[in-house]
Amino acid sequence: MERKTSNGGEHVNPAYDSNLDEPPMYQDTNFSYGDHRTVRPSVVSAFGHDTLDRVPNIDFYRNQGSVSGHRAVRPSLQDLHDVFQKNGEISVPETVQDDGEGSCGTPTDDLESAVPINTSGAVKFGWIKGVLVRCMLNIWGVMLFIRLSWVFGQSGWGLGIVVIALSCVVTVITGLSMSAICTNGVVRGGGAYYLISRSLGPEFGGSIGLIFAFANALAVAMYVVGFAETVVDLLKEYNSLMTDPINDIRIVGCITVVLLLGISLAGMEWEAKAQIVLLIILLVAIVNVFVGTVIPATDTKKSQGFFGYNSKIFMENFPPSFRHGESFFSVFAIFFPAATGILAGANISGDLRDPQAAIPKGTLLAIVITGITYLGVALCVSATVVRDATGNITEAINSTLICDGSAACELGYDFSSCADMPCKYGLMNNFQVMTMVSGFGPLIIAGTFSATLSSALASLVSAPKVFQALCKDNIYTALHFFAKGVGKNNEPIRGYVLTFIISVAFILIGDLNAIAPIISNFFLASYALINFSCFHASYAKSPGWRPAYKYYNMWLSLLGALLCCIVMFVINWWAALLTYAIEILLYIYVVVKKPDVNWGSSTQAVTFVSAVSNALSLTGVDDHVKNFRPQILALTGSARTRPALIDLANSFTKTYGLCLACEVFVGPRSEALEEMNSGMERNQLWLRKKNRKAFYAAVTCEDFREGTESLLQASGLGRMKPNTLMIGFKRNWRTAGTEGVQNYVGILHDAFDFEYGAVMLRMNEGLDVSHIVEAEDEMLKAEKEQRALDKEMMMNGGKSKGLFRKSRNSSQQVLTTRVSVCAPPPPQVAKMNEKLVETSMQFKKKQPEGTIDVWWLFDDGGLTLLLPYILTTRKKWKDSKLRIFIAGQPGQSEKDKQEMKTLLHKFRINCTDINVIDDIHIQPHPDSLRKLDEMIKPFRLHEGSKNYAEAEAMKKEHPWKISDEELSSFEEKTNFQVRLNEVLQENSKSANLIIVSMPIARKGAVSDYLYMAWLDVLTRDLPPTLLIRGNHKSVLTFYS
């Protein structure tokens, strides 16, 4: 509950020579691993004088171990505030190096907090080569040359424009959202995963990151199979099949993916060069289409439906002509996957020189260029090619034939037979329309090769990069093996190999039509979360959300997220459901595992906003007895030192009420502050790790009672403030000294003054395990230091150097001292400690079958009955049944029992038995009274045998002692406590928990030592016992 500090715990920041009236001089600062750096003697500010203050600098705001440079250290507030009060010298290092641990001693696996790697000579791309080229290559897929003509043949160019526009709307909104997120801070490697995880947190990021990386791996197989199918079609045309079509696809596909892997492993520079070559081929192929449309059509091309630009053909192709069960949505579902390449640049964010500028500029420009290209090619083809053609030159008609009004007929060709039997040519029937229209057909085949290979290569690079970032964050600990990179660019070689294996496995299937919708849905799920991330961050209105890119709107981002979800079902409803199911399962897994990361996500911001909003709304609502719940302020000291107290308090509040684990640091504030501040985060972390649903709060004060009084008055927020004080029984009250006892009893008086209920827990073995915790900490420190020494020796072949060379002797001495301090205690002490530890864990375990005996002797508003009832609703206590004990008058036991039974029935509280104790008023056993006399003997005044003057003088000299007059005045109440213990021994010795109404000491009438004697004799030699006294305001009601 209280902790005293000494000079040994003081924050030491050596200052300057106190004789000199000038700013301090900095010392040389030693770093680990033998590094040594001389610090500047002083900082000359812009104000014309030397000062310890530093001017604003970017290095002060970096993370520890930032990959973009070391974090500089500004003087602490204590350095500036206390500098002229301390002697010595101040040592403030200019930079810090990451020690692999966060502020709370936990590993920091965040990419930004990773130890910097040597990036000299690493290949970094600008926005054109790194983002624009990759996105364009990924968006310009085989759809451009194979299926685009069919899409516009089915939907007509009117709805075809809608198809392309709607696709662009989704991708543009996603691009705007991504631009906002990218420009809201430094972007590291990981692409979509990094953006989502840093915005929405590890739960969303971890789930989408895994399926996004997997989708890219599958996309490699899909694009390579598309390439292989084109090659096999050419082999068929020239009768050059190696075996059969399916096996040829597998052979060509495996060879292709091996070559792509070789390019990827050669490094990002070679991969970028390959992408440039593929882009040039693709651009030539696209230009070839436009050139072909203005070249006069030959008779062969006319017979296949190509006539050159013609307004009649253009208008004839305007309305839709859906066939074979197709509809707008099915056609849209076929086209939209062509637009899913917008993350190709973001996926290699770690290889970009300035991802914040490159990703928005390159992605949005790529969407615009590719959208215009798709639209231009489609409209050119719609203006030059009819929907149906026979391919038969003899279909040319003479002037005497009456035309049916079709554009082909007016241009001299009769394709009316296509209405009765299928034709092979035209927009609707021929997937090689682009080859026919182009100026040079083989270039279209080369363009198809380029489109498939570039998309496959981009996916082959993206999957390992995203996967590596995910593994570095260690969200899935089993996958951390794949976090390691190689070379100057930190290439994920292991990820490349894994992607290669997955790709080959699916290539061997040979037909990926079944999983193509799943791939598209995985990508769309990523887009949906990117849009939602932007909306969520904007909605939270966190001061940290300050994107440099301003051309976004939170509601537009939400619309984009909804559109992505709708499109998922439009493409394939079962694939959408499967995607959601996988994402939800991964989300649940990450939530359960609770990765130890903190990225300042918008989820945290929204949670905070909601908490403040709800707290404010509660202030406008009056308290009602039906909504009363215990809100406990437990004086536990450090959260680890009284686990039984915090466990029982947590059982009362669980996740439904407020529980504060409080500590008072007693001593001069200058000495206690650092220990208190450093312990805040550590204690809260311990509570979270041990799943204790409580908050840790601490104050520093010169007096323990004053500190507790501050906690009682100031703890809580609005309606969410404690209403019940929970405290452990002071077992050492007879040896604690007068001040300690007065403070302890005074805390109870203060609690009643502030209208708190009071709960006191007594366990025979005690509650405080601080000495055991300290011993364990010392042992862990000794073991850690020994491991560090051993590691240093192994690294240097048995010879220590650097930091440990200087300190090895002292370290060995410290280690020996710690081990001797923590040496095994004597058997008797060890047995006591073992029993104490076992007892301290009692309320964390499931309670055995038994009873909770409630001795409801005084009506305190119902708290004495409500708390045990709450316990019976918890899983750990479900096998413990309530037994109620009340005091009754002799001869009226049945009447009293019936009245209590009626009251409990109205309260809807079930109990197994109601016992009326009608002999509680009789005189206690003489042996019990004798034990009480021996207990209070050292604290009695014994003024009865003195004359009046002497008695008054004794009272004045020892006002805290128990006077004979006081003992006589409260003889009946004292005897009642002794008798009550005897009755408890008779009836509740085997209970799991005993709950008794707490006696109240009247202020100014009952001395502190007499009151402590009451509490001691009442609860002595019993199972775990709770003394409860409500604030005498009703906490139970039988009204609806």
CSV table of C-alpha atoms in Angstrom, one decimal, residues 534-795:
chain,number,residue,atom,x,y,z
A,534,CYS,CA,-8.9,6.9,-44.1
A,535,PHE,CA,-12.5,7.3,-42.9
A,536,HIS,CA,-11.8,5.9,-39.5
A,537,ALA,CA,-8.8,8.2,-38.9
A,538,SER,CA,-10.7,11.2,-40.1
A,539,TYR,CA,-13.7,10.3,-38.0
A,540,ALA,CA,-11.6,9.9,-34.8
A,541,LYS,CA,-10.3,13.5,-35.3
A,542,SER,CA,-7.1,12.6,-33.6
A,543,PRO,CA,-4.6,15.5,-33.5
A,544,GLY,CA,-2.1,13.1,-35.0
A,545,TRP,CA,-4.1,12.8,-38.2
A,546,ARG,CA,-2.6,15.6,-40.3
A,547,PRO,CA,-2.1,14.2,-43.9
A,548,ALA,CA,-0.2,16.5,-46.2
A,549,TYR,CA,-2.5,15.4,-49.1
A,550,LYS,CA,-5.7,17.3,-48.7
A,551,TYR,CA,-7.8,16.1,-51.6
A,552,TYR,CA,-9.7,13.5,-49.8
A,553,ASN,CA,-13.1,13.3,-48.0
A,554,MET,CA,-13.9,11.0,-45.1
A,555,TRP,CA,-17.4,10.2,-46.4
A,556,LEU,CA,-16.0,9.6,-49.9
A,557,SER,CA,-13.6,7.1,-48.3
A,558,LEU,CA,-16.5,5.4,-46.6
A,559,LEU,CA,-18.4,5.2,-49.9
A,560,GLY,CA,-15.3,3.7,-51.5
A,561,ALA,CA,-15.1,1.0,-48.7
A,562,LEU,CA,-18.8,0.2,-49.2
A,563,LEU,CA,-18.4,0.1,-53.0
A,564,CYS,CA,-15.5,-2.4,-52.6
A,565,CYS,CA,-17.6,-4.6,-50.4
A,566,ILE,CA,-20.5,-4.5,-52.9
A,567,VAL,CA,-18.2,-5.2,-55.9
A,568,MET,CA,-16.8,-8.3,-54.0
A,569,PHE,CA,-20.3,-9.8,-54.0
A,570,VAL,CA,-20.9,-8.7,-57.6
A,571,ILE,CA,-17.7,-10.6,-58.7
A,572,ASN,CA,-18.5,-13.7,-56.8
A,573,TRP,CA,-20.7,-14.0,-53.7
A,574,TRP,CA,-19.2,-17.2,-52.3
A,575,ALA,CA,-15.7,-15.9,-52.8
A,576,ALA,CA,-16.7,-12.7,-50.9
A,577,LEU,CA,-18.1,-14.8,-48.1
A,578,LEU,CA,-15.0,-16.9,-48.0
A,579,THR,CA,-12.8,-13.8,-47.9
A,580,TYR,CA,-14.8,-12.3,-45.0
A,581,ALA,CA,-14.6,-15.6,-43.2
A,582,ILE,CA,-10.9,-15.9,-43.5
A,583,GLU,CA,-10.3,-12.3,-42.5
A,584,ILE,CA,-12.6,-12.6,-39.5
A,585,LEU,CA,-10.8,-15.8,-38.3
A,586,LEU,CA,-7.4,-14.1,-38.7
A,587,TYR,CA,-8.7,-11.0,-36.9
A,588,ILE,CA,-9.9,-13.2,-34.0
A,589,TYR,CA,-6.6,-15.0,-33.9
A,590,VAL,CA,-4.6,-11.7,-33.6
A,591,VAL,CA,-7.0,-10.3,-31.0
A,592,VAL,CA,-6.6,-13.4,-28.9
A,593,LYS,CA,-2.8,-13.5,-29.2
A,594,LYS,CA,-2.6,-9.7,-28.4
A,595,PRO,CA,0.7,-8.8,-30.1
A,596,ASP,CA,2.8,-6.5,-28.0
A,597,VAL,CA,2.8,-3.5,-30.4
A,598,ASN,CA,1.5,0.0,-30.2
A,599,TRP,CA,1.3,2.0,-33.4
A,600,GLY,CA,-1.1,4.7,-32.3
A,601,SER,CA,-3.9,3.4,-34.5
A,602,SER,CA,-7.2,5.2,-35.2
A,603,THR,CA,-8.9,2.4,-33.4
A,604,GLN,CA,-7.3,3.7,-30.2
A,605,ALA,CA,-8.3,7.2,-31.0
A,606,VAL,CA,-12.0,6.2,-31.6
A,607,THR,CA,-12.0,4.2,-28.4
A,608,PHE,CA,-10.7,7.2,-26.5
A,609,VAL,CA,-13.3,9.5,-28.1
A,610,SER,CA,-16.1,7.1,-27.4
A,611,ALA,CA,-14.9,6.7,-23.8
A,612,VAL,CA,-14.9,10.5,-23.2
A,613,SER,CA,-18.3,10.9,-25.0
A,614,ASN,CA,-19.8,8.1,-22.8
A,615,ALA,CA,-18.3,9.5,-19.7
A,616,LEU,CA,-19.7,13.0,-20.5
A,617,SER,CA,-23.1,11.5,-21.2
A,618,LEU,CA,-23.1,9.8,-17.9
A,619,THR,CA,-22.7,13.1,-16.0
A,620,GLY,CA,-26.1,14.2,-17.2
A,621,VAL,CA,-27.8,11.1,-15.7
A,622,ASP,CA,-28.5,10.8,-12.0
A,623,ASP,CA,-27.4,7.7,-10.2
A,624,HIS,CA,-30.0,5.0,-9.7
A,625,VAL,CA,-30.0,2.2,-7.3
A,626,LYS,CA,-30.7,-0.4,-10.0
A,627,ASN,CA,-27.6,0.6,-11.8
A,628,PHE,CA,-25.3,0.6,-8.8
A,629,ARG,CA,-22.2,-1.4,-9.1
A,630,PRO,CA,-19.2,-1.5,-6.9
A,631,GLN,CA,-16.4,0.7,-8.1
A,632,ILE,CA,-13.4,-0.3,-6.0
A,633,LEU,CA,-10.3,1.7,-5.0
A,634,ALA,CA,-7.9,-1.0,-3.7
A,635,LEU,CA,-4.9,0.0,-1.7
A,636,THR,CA,-2.6,-2.7,-3.2
A,637,GLY,CA,0.7,-0.9,-3.3
A,638,SER,CA,2.6,-2.1,-6.4
A,639,ALA,CA,0.2,-4.2,-8.5
A,640,ARG,CA,2.4,-7.3,-8.0
A,641,THR,CA,2.7,-7.1,-4.2
A,642,ARG,CA,-0.8,-8.0,-3.1
A,643,PRO,CA,-2.2,-10.3,-5.8
A,644,ALA,CA,-5.0,-11.8,-3.6
A,645,LEU,CA,-6.4,-8.3,-2.9
A,646,ILE,CA,-6.4,-7.3,-6.6
A,647,ASP,CA,-7.8,-10.7,-7.6
A,648,LEU,CA,-10.7,-10.4,-5.2
A,649,ALA,CA,-11.4,-6.8,-6.2
A,650,ASN,CA,-11.3,-7.8,-9.9
A,651,SER,CA,-13.8,-10.6,-9.1
A,652,PHE,CA,-16.2,-7.9,-7.8
A,653,THR,CA,-15.8,-5.5,-10.7
A,654,LYS,CA,-14.6,-7.8,-13.6
A,655,THR,CA,-15.1,-5.8,-16.8
A,656,TYR,CA,-18.4,-4.2,-15.6
A,657,GLY,CA,-17.1,-1.8,-12.9
A,658,LEU,CA,-14.2,0.4,-12.1
A,659,CYS,CA,-11.2,-1.1,-10.2
A,660,LEU,CA,-8.2,1.0,-9.2
A,661,ALA,CA,-5.0,-0.6,-7.9
A,662,CYS,CA,-3.5,2.3,-5.9
A,663,GLU,CA,-0.1,3.0,-4.3
A,664,VAL,CA,1.1,5.8,-2.1
A,665,PHE,CA,4.8,6.6,-2.2
A,666,VAL,CA,5.8,8.1,1.1
A,667,GLY,CA,8.7,10.5,1.3
A,668,PRO,CA,10.1,13.7,-0.2
A,669,ARG,CA,8.6,14.3,-3.6
A,670,SER,CA,11.9,14.8,-5.3
A,671,GLU,CA,13.0,11.3,-4.2
A,672,ALA,CA,9.7,9.5,-4.9
A,673,LEU,CA,8.8,11.1,-8.2
A,674,GLU,CA,11.1,9.1,-10.5
A,675,GLU,CA,10.2,5.8,-8.9
A,676,MET,CA,6.5,6.6,-9.2
A,677,ASN,CA,6.7,7.7,-12.8
A,678,SER,CA,8.8,4.7,-13.9
A,679,GLY,CA,6.4,2.4,-12.1
A,680,MET,CA,3.2,3.7,-13.7
A,681,GLU,CA,3.6,2.0,-17.1
A,682,ARG,CA,5.2,-1.1,-15.6
A,683,ASN,CA,2.4,-1.8,-13.1
A,684,GLN,CA,-0.3,-1.1,-15.7
A,685,LEU,CA,1.4,-3.5,-18.1
A,686,TRP,CA,1.6,-6.2,-15.4
A,687,LEU,CA,-2.2,-5.8,-14.8
A,688,ARG,CA,-2.9,-6.1,-18.5
A,689,LYS,CA,-0.6,-9.2,-19.0
A,690,LYS,CA,-2.2,-10.9,-15.9
A,691,ASN,CA,-5.6,-10.1,-17.3
A,692,ARG,CA,-6.6,-8.1,-14.2
A,693,LYS,CA,-9.2,-5.6,-15.4
A,694,ALA,CA,-8.0,-2.7,-13.3
A,695,PHE,CA,-6.2,0.6,-13.5
A,696,TYR,CA,-3.1,1.5,-11.6
A,697,ALA,CA,-2.9,4.9,-9.9
A,698,ALA,CA,-0.2,6.3,-7.6
A,699,VAL,CA,0.5,9.5,-5.6
A,700,THR,CA,3.5,10.7,-3.8
A,701,CYS,CA,3.1,12.3,-0.4
A,702,GLU,CA,4.9,13.0,2.8
A,703,ASP,CA,2.3,11.1,4.8
A,704,PHE,CA,0.5,7.8,3.9
A,705,ARG,CA,-2.9,9.0,5.1
A,706,GLU,CA,-2.7,12.3,3.2
A,707,GLY,CA,-1.8,10.4,0.0
A,708,THR,CA,-4.8,8.0,0.5
A,709,GLU,CA,-7.0,11.0,1.2
A,710,SER,CA,-5.9,12.5,-2.2
A,711,LEU,CA,-6.8,9.2,-3.9
A,712,LEU,CA,-10.2,9.0,-2.2
A,713,GLN,CA,-11.1,12.5,-3.3
A,714,ALA,CA,-9.6,12.8,-6.8
A,715,SER,CA,-9.8,9.3,-8.3
A,716,GLY,CA,-12.2,8.7,-11.1
A,717,LEU,CA,-13.9,10.7,-13.8
A,718,GLY,CA,-17.4,12.0,-13.6
A,719,ARG,CA,-19.8,9.2,-12.7
A,720,MET,CA,-17.0,6.7,-13.1
A,721,LYS,CA,-15.4,7.2,-9.7
A,722,PRO,CA,-14.8,4.8,-6.9
A,723,ASN,CA,-17.5,4.2,-4.3
A,724,THR,CA,-15.8,1.4,-2.2
A,725,LEU,CA,-12.4,1.4,-0.5
A,726,MET,CA,-10.8,-2.1,-0.3
A,727,ILE,CA,-7.9,-2.6,2.0
A,728,GLY,CA,-5.9,-5.4,3.5
A,729,PHE,CA,-5.9,-6.1,7.2
A,730,LYS,CA,-2.8,-4.7,9.0
A,731,ARG,CA,-1.4,-7.8,10.6
A,732,ASN,CA,1.6,-6.0,12.2
A,733,TRP,CA,-0.5,-3.4,13.9
A,734,ARG,CA,1.0,-4.2,17.3
A,735,THR,CA,4.5,-3.5,16.1
A,736,ALA,CA,3.9,-0.9,13.5
A,737,GLY,CA,4.1,2.1,15.8
A,738,THR,CA,1.6,4.7,16.8
A,739,GLU,CA,1.7,6.7,13.6
A,740,GLY,CA,1.2,3.6,11.4
A,741,VAL,CA,-1.9,2.5,13.3
A,742,GLN,CA,-3.3,6.0,13.4
A,743,ASN,CA,-2.8,6.4,9.7
A,744,TYR,CA,-4.5,3.0,9.0
A,745,VAL,CA,-7.6,3.7,11.1
A,746,GLY,CA,-7.6,7.2,9.9
A,747,ILE,CA,-8.0,6.0,6.3
A,748,LEU,CA,-11.2,4.2,7.3
A,749,HIS,CA,-12.5,7.3,9.0
A,750,ASP,CA,-11.7,9.3,5.8
A,751,ALA,CA,-13.4,6.7,3.7
A,752,PHE,CA,-16.6,7.0,5.7
A,753,ASP,CA,-16.3,10.8,5.7
A,754,PHE,CA,-16.2,10.8,1.9
A,755,GLU,CA,-19.2,8.3,1.9
A,756,TYR,CA,-17.2,5.4,0.6
A,757,GLY,CA,-18.1,1.8,1.5
A,758,ALA,CA,-15.3,-0.1,3.1
A,759,VAL,CA,-14.0,-3.6,2.5
A,760,MET,CA,-11.2,-5.2,4.5
A,761,LEU,CA,-9.6,-8.5,3.6
A,762,ARG,CA,-7.8,-10.7,6.1
A,763,MET,CA,-6.0,-13.9,5.3
A,764,ASN,CA,-4.1,-15.8,8.0
A,765,GLU,CA,-0.9,-16.0,6.0
A,766,GLY,CA,-1.0,-12.3,5.0
A,767,LEU,CA,-1.3,-10.5,1.7
A,768,ASP,CA,2.0,-8.8,1.1
A,769,VAL,CA,4.5,-10.8,-1.1
A,770,SER,CA,6.7,-7.8,-1.9
A,771,HIS,CA,9.8,-9.4,-0.4
A,772,ILE,CA,9.3,-12.5,-2.7
A,773,VAL,CA,8.8,-10.3,-5.7
A,774,GLU,CA,11.9,-8.3,-5.0
A,775,ALA,CA,13.9,-11.5,-4.5
A,776,GLU,CA,12.7,-12.8,-7.9
A,777,ASP,CA,13.6,-9.5,-9.6
A,778,GLU,CA,17.1,-9.7,-8.2
A,779,MET,CA,17.5,-13.2,-9.4
A,780,LEU,CA,16.3,-12.3,-12.9
A,781,LYS,CA,18.7,-9.3,-13.0
A,782,ALA,CA,21.5,-11.6,-11.9
A,783,GLU,CA,20.6,-14.2,-14.5
A,784,LYS,CA,20.3,-11.5,-17.3
A,785,GLU,CA,23.7,-10.1,-16.4
A,786,GLN,CA,25.3,-13.5,-16.3
A,787,ARG,CA,23.8,-14.3,-19.8
A,788,ALA,CA,25.2,-11.0,-21.1
A,789,LEU,CA,28.6,-11.8,-19.7
A,790,ASP,CA,28.6,-15.3,-21.2
A,791,LYS,CA,27.4,-14.0,-24.6
A,792,GLU,CA,30.2,-11.5,-24.6
A,793,MET,CA,32.8,-14.1,-23.8
A,794,MET,CA,31.5,-16.4,-26.5
A,795,MET,CA,31.5,-13.6,-29.1
